[in-house]
Short mmCIF file of C-alpha atoms and ligand atoms in Angstrom, two decimals:
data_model
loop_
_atom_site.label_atom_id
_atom_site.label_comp_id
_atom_site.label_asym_id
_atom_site.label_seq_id
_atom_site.Cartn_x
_atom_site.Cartn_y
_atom_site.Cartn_z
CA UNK A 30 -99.22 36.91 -246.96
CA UNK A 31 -95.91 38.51 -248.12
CA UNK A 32 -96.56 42.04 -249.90
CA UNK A 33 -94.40 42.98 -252.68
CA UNK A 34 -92.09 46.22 -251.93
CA UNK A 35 -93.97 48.58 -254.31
CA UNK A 36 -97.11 47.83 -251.62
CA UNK A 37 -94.55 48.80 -249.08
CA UNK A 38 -93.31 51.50 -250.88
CA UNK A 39 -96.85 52.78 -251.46
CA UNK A 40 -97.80 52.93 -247.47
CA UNK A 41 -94.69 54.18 -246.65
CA UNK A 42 -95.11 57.38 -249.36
CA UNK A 43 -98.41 57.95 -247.83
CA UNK A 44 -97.46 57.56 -244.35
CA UNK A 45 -94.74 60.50 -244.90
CA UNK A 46 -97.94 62.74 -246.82
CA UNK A 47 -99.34 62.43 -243.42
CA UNK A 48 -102.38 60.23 -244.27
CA UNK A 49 -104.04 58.43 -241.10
CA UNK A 50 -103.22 54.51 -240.81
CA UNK A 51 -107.19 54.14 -241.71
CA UNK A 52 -106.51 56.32 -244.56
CA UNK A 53 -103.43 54.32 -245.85
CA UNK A 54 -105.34 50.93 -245.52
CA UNK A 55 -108.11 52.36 -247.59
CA UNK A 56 -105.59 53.91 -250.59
CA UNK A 57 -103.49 51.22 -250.62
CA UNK A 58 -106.05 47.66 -249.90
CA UNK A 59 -103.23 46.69 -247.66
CA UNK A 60 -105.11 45.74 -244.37
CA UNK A 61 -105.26 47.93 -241.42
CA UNK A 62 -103.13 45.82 -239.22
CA UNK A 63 -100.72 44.99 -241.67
CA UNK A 64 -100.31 48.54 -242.15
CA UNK A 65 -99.64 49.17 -238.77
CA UNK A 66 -97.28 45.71 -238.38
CA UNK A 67 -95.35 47.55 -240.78
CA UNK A 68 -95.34 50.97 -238.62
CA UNK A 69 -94.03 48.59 -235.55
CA UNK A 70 -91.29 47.03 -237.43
CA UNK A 71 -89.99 50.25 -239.22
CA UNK A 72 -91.74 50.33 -243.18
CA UNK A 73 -87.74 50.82 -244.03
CA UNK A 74 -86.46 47.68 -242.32
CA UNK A 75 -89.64 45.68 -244.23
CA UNK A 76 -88.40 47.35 -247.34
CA UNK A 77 -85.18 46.61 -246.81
CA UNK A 78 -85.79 42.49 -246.56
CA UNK A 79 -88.44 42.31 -248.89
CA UNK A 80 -86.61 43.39 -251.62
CA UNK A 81 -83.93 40.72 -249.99
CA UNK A 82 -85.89 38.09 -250.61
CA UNK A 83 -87.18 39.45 -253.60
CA UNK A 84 -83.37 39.34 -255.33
CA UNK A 85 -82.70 36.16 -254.08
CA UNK A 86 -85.54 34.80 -255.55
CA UNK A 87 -85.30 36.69 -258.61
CA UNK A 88 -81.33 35.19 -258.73
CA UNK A 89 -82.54 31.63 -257.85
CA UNK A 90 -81.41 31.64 -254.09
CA UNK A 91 -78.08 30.29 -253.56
CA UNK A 92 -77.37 30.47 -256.91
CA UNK A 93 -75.59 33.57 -256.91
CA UNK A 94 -72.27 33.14 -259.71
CA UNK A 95 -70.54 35.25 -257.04
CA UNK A 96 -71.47 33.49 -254.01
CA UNK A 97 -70.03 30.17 -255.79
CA UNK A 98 -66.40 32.03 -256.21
CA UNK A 99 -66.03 34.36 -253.39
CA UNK A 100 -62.40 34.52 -252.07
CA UNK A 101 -63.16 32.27 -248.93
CA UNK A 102 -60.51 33.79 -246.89
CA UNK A 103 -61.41 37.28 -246.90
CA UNK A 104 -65.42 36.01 -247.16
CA UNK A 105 -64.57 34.61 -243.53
CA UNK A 106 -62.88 37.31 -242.22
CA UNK A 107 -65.62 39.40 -243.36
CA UNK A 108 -68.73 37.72 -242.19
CA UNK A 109 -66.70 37.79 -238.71
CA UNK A 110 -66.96 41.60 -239.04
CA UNK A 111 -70.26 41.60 -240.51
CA UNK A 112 -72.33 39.30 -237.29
CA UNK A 113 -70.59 41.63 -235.11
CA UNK A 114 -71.60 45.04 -236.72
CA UNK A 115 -72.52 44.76 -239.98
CA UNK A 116 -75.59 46.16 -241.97
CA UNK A 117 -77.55 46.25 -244.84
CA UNK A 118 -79.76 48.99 -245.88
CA UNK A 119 -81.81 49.94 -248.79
CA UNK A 120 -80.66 52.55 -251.55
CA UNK A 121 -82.41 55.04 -253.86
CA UNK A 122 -81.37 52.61 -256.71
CA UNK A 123 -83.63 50.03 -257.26
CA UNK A 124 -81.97 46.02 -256.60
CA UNK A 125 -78.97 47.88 -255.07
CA UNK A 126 -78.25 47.16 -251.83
CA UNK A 127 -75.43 48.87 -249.10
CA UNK A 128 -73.27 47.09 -246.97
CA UNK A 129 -71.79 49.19 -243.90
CA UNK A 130 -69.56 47.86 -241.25
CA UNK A 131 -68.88 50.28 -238.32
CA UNK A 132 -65.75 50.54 -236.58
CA UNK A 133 -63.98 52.50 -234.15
CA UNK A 134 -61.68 54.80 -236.02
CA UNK A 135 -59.07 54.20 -233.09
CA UNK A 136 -58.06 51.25 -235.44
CA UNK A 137 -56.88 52.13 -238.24
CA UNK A 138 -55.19 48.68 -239.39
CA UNK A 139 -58.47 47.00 -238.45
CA UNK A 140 -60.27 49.84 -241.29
CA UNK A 141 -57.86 48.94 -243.75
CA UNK A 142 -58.20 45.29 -243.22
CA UNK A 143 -61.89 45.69 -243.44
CA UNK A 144 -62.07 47.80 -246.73
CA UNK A 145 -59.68 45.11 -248.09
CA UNK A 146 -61.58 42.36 -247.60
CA UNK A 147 -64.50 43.83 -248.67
CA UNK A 148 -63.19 45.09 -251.86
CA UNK A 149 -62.34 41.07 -252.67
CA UNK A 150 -65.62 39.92 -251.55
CA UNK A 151 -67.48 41.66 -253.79
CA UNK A 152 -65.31 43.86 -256.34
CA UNK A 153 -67.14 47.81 -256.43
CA UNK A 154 -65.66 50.78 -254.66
CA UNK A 155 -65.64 50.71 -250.91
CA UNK A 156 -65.92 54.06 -249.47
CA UNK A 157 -65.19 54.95 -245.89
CA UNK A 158 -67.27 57.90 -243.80
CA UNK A 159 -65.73 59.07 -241.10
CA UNK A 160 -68.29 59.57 -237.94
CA UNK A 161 -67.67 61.08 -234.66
CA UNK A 162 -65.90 58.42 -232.58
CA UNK A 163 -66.44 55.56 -235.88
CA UNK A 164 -65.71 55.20 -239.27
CA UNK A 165 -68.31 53.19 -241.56
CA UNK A 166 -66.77 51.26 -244.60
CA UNK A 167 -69.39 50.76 -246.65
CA UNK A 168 -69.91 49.41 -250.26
CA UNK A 169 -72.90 49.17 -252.79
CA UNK A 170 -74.15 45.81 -254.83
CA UNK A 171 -76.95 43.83 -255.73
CA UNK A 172 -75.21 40.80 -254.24
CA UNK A 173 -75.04 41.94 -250.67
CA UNK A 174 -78.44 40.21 -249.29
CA UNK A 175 -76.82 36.98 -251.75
CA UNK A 176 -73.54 37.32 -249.64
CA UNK A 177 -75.19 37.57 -246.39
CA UNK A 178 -78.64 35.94 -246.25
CA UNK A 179 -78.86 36.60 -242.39
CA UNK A 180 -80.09 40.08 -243.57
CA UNK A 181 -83.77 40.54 -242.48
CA UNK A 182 -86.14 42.48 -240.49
CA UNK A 183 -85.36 43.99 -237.07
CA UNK A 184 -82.04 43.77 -235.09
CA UNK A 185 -79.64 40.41 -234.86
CA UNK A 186 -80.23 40.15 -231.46
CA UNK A 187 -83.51 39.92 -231.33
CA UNK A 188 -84.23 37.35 -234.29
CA UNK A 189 -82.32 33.68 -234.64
CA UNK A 190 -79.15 33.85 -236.89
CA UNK A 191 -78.46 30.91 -238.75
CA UNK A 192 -75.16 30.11 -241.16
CA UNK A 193 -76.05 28.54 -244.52
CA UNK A 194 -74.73 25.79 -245.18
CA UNK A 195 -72.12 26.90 -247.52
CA UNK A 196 -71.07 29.60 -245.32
CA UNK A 197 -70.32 27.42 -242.21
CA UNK A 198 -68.00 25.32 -244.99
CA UNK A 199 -66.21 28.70 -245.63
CA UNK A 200 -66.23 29.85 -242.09
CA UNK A 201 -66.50 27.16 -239.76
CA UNK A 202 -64.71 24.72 -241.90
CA UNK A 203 -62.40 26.28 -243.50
CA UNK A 204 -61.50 29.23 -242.16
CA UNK A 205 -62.69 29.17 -238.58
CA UNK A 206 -59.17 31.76 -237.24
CA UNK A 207 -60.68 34.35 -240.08
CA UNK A 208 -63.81 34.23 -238.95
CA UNK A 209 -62.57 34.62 -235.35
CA UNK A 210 -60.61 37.28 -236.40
CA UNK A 211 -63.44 39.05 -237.67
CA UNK A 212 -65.62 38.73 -234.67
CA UNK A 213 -63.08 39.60 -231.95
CA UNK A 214 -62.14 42.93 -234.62
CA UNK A 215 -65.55 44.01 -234.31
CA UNK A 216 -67.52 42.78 -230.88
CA UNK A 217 -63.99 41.66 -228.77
CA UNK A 218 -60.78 42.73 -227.21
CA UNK A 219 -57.92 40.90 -226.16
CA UNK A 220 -57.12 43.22 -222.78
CA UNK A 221 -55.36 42.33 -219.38
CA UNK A 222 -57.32 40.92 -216.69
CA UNK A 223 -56.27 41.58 -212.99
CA UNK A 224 -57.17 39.94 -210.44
CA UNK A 225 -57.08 41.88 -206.91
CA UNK A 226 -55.34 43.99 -207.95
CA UNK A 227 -52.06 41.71 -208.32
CA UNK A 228 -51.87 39.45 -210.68
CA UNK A 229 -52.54 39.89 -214.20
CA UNK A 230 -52.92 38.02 -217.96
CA UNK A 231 -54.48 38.72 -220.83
CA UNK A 232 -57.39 37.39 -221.75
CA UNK A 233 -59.40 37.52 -225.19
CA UNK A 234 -63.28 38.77 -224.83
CA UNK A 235 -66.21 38.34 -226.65
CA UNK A 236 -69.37 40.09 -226.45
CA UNK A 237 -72.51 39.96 -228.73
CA UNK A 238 -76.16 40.24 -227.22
CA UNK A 239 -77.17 37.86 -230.01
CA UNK A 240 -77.24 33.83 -228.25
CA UNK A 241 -76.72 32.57 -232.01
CA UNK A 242 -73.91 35.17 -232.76
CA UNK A 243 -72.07 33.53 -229.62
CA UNK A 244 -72.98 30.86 -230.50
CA UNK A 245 -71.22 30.67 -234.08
CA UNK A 246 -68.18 32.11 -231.71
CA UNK A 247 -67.75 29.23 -229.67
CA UNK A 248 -68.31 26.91 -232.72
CA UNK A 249 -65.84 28.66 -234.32
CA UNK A 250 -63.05 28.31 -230.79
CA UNK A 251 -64.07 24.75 -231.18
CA UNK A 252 -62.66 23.60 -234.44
CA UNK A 253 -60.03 25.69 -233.83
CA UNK A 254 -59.11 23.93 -230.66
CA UNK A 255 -59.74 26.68 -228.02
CA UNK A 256 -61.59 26.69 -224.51
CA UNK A 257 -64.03 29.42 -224.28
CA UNK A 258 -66.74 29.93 -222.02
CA UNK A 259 -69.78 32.36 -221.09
CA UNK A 260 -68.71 35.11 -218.59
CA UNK A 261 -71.76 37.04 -218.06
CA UNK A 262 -74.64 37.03 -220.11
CA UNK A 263 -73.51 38.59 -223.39
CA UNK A 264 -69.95 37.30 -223.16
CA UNK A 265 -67.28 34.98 -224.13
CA UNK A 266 -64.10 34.24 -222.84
CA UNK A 267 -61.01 32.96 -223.59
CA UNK A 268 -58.78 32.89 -220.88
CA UNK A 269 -55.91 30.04 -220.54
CA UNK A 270 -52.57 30.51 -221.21
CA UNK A 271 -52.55 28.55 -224.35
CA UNK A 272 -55.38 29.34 -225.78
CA UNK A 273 -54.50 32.75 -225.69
CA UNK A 274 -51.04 32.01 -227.15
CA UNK A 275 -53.16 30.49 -229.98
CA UNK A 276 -55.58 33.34 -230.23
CA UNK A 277 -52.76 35.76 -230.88
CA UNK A 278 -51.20 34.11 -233.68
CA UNK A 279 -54.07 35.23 -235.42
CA UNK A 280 -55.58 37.41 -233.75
CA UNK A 281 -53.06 39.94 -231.63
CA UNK A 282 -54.78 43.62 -229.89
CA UNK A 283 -56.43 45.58 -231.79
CA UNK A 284 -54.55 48.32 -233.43
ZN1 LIG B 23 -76.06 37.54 -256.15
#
């Protein structure tokens, strides 16, 4: 049975007083092992995707007015940035949901770029915190979870990540070099790889822990028209000439 997030709320209030799991259960009538489910999982990450779900059915899911006339460009572009290491988190305001996207504050056209896009996606302020070694742009809406329904409990990698329907139109179909961009911004390099030493070409990487994640990655090389293939067990690569030569019209290093 799904709980509503006040129940959540409730055990998670109660867990901070200090009050034993058997205690919580008790106050609360939220079973015992529910209760401690939620302990597992993180009472915060719970609260975070119940009140998802709770928006989206609230807003009739998929039926977000904003969803239906996001820029599609920059939408792509962002998602890219958003499987490879993007969040969603809670806020003290209730229905309001954050969006951060962490990046390494080496790159500062790729942090402009970012807060760009996400200022079009989704028109409220985008703020930027600066952390040691990465920067965070971040940005505050209801419409985040409608945005990005992949937003649930736990971490990407460990849970299957599935495109709607309307966003592989946006990203796969239409804008499948956006969405590349985004990825290879966030979880990829384009770097030089030698070979004993000797010889040397550059090469574009991917690397994502999450099968699906890669998997939208190759999808994405394939309507585009680009050989890439698994080079270890997190990674992608794209390594012929031509396909690079591709790649970098728009892609390029990150800078
Ligand atoms: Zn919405």
């Amino acid at each position: 049975m799904t709980r509503p997030s006040e129940d959540i709320e409730c055990v998670r209030s109660l867990l901070l007083a200090g009050l034993s799991q058997a205690e919580v259960a008790r106050q609360t009538g939220v079973p015992r092992g529910t209760v401690r489910t939620w302990i597992t999982l993180g009472t915060d990450s719970v609260l975070v995707a119940r009140r998802a779900h709770e928006h989206a059915v609230h807003h009739g899911a998929g039926d977000c007015e904003l969803v239906r006339t996001v820029p599609e460009s920059q939408y792509a572009y962002l998602l890219g940035l958003y499987l490879g290491d993007g969040c969603i988190s809670l806020t003290h305001r209730p229905g309001v949901f954050r969006l951060r996207i962490a990046l390494d504050e080496r790159y500062v056209a790729i942090i402009a770029e970012c807060q760009a896009a996400m200022a079009r996606v989704l028109p409220n302020k985008v703020g930027i915190v600066q952390n040691p070694g990465c920067v965070t742009v971040g940005s505050y809406s209801r419409h985040w979870p409608c945005m990005f329904p992949q937003h649930a409990v736990g971490k990407k990698h460990l849970r299957p990540i599935a495109l709607q329907p309307w966003q592989e139109t946006i990203a796969l179909t239409r804008h499948p070099r956006l969405l590349l961009r985004g990825l290879i911004q966030s979880d990829g390099y384009r770097g030089m790889n030698r070979i004993r030493g000797r010889y040397s070409y550059p090469r574009y990487s991917f690397s994502n822990r999450s099968d699906d994640i890669r998997g939208i990655f190759l999808e994405a090389c394939r309507r585009v028209g680009i050989a890439a293939r698994p080079n270890g067990p997190w990674q992608v690569s794209v390594s012929r000439r031509d396909d690079v030569a591709l790649m970098d019209t728009f892609v390029g290093p990150k800078r």
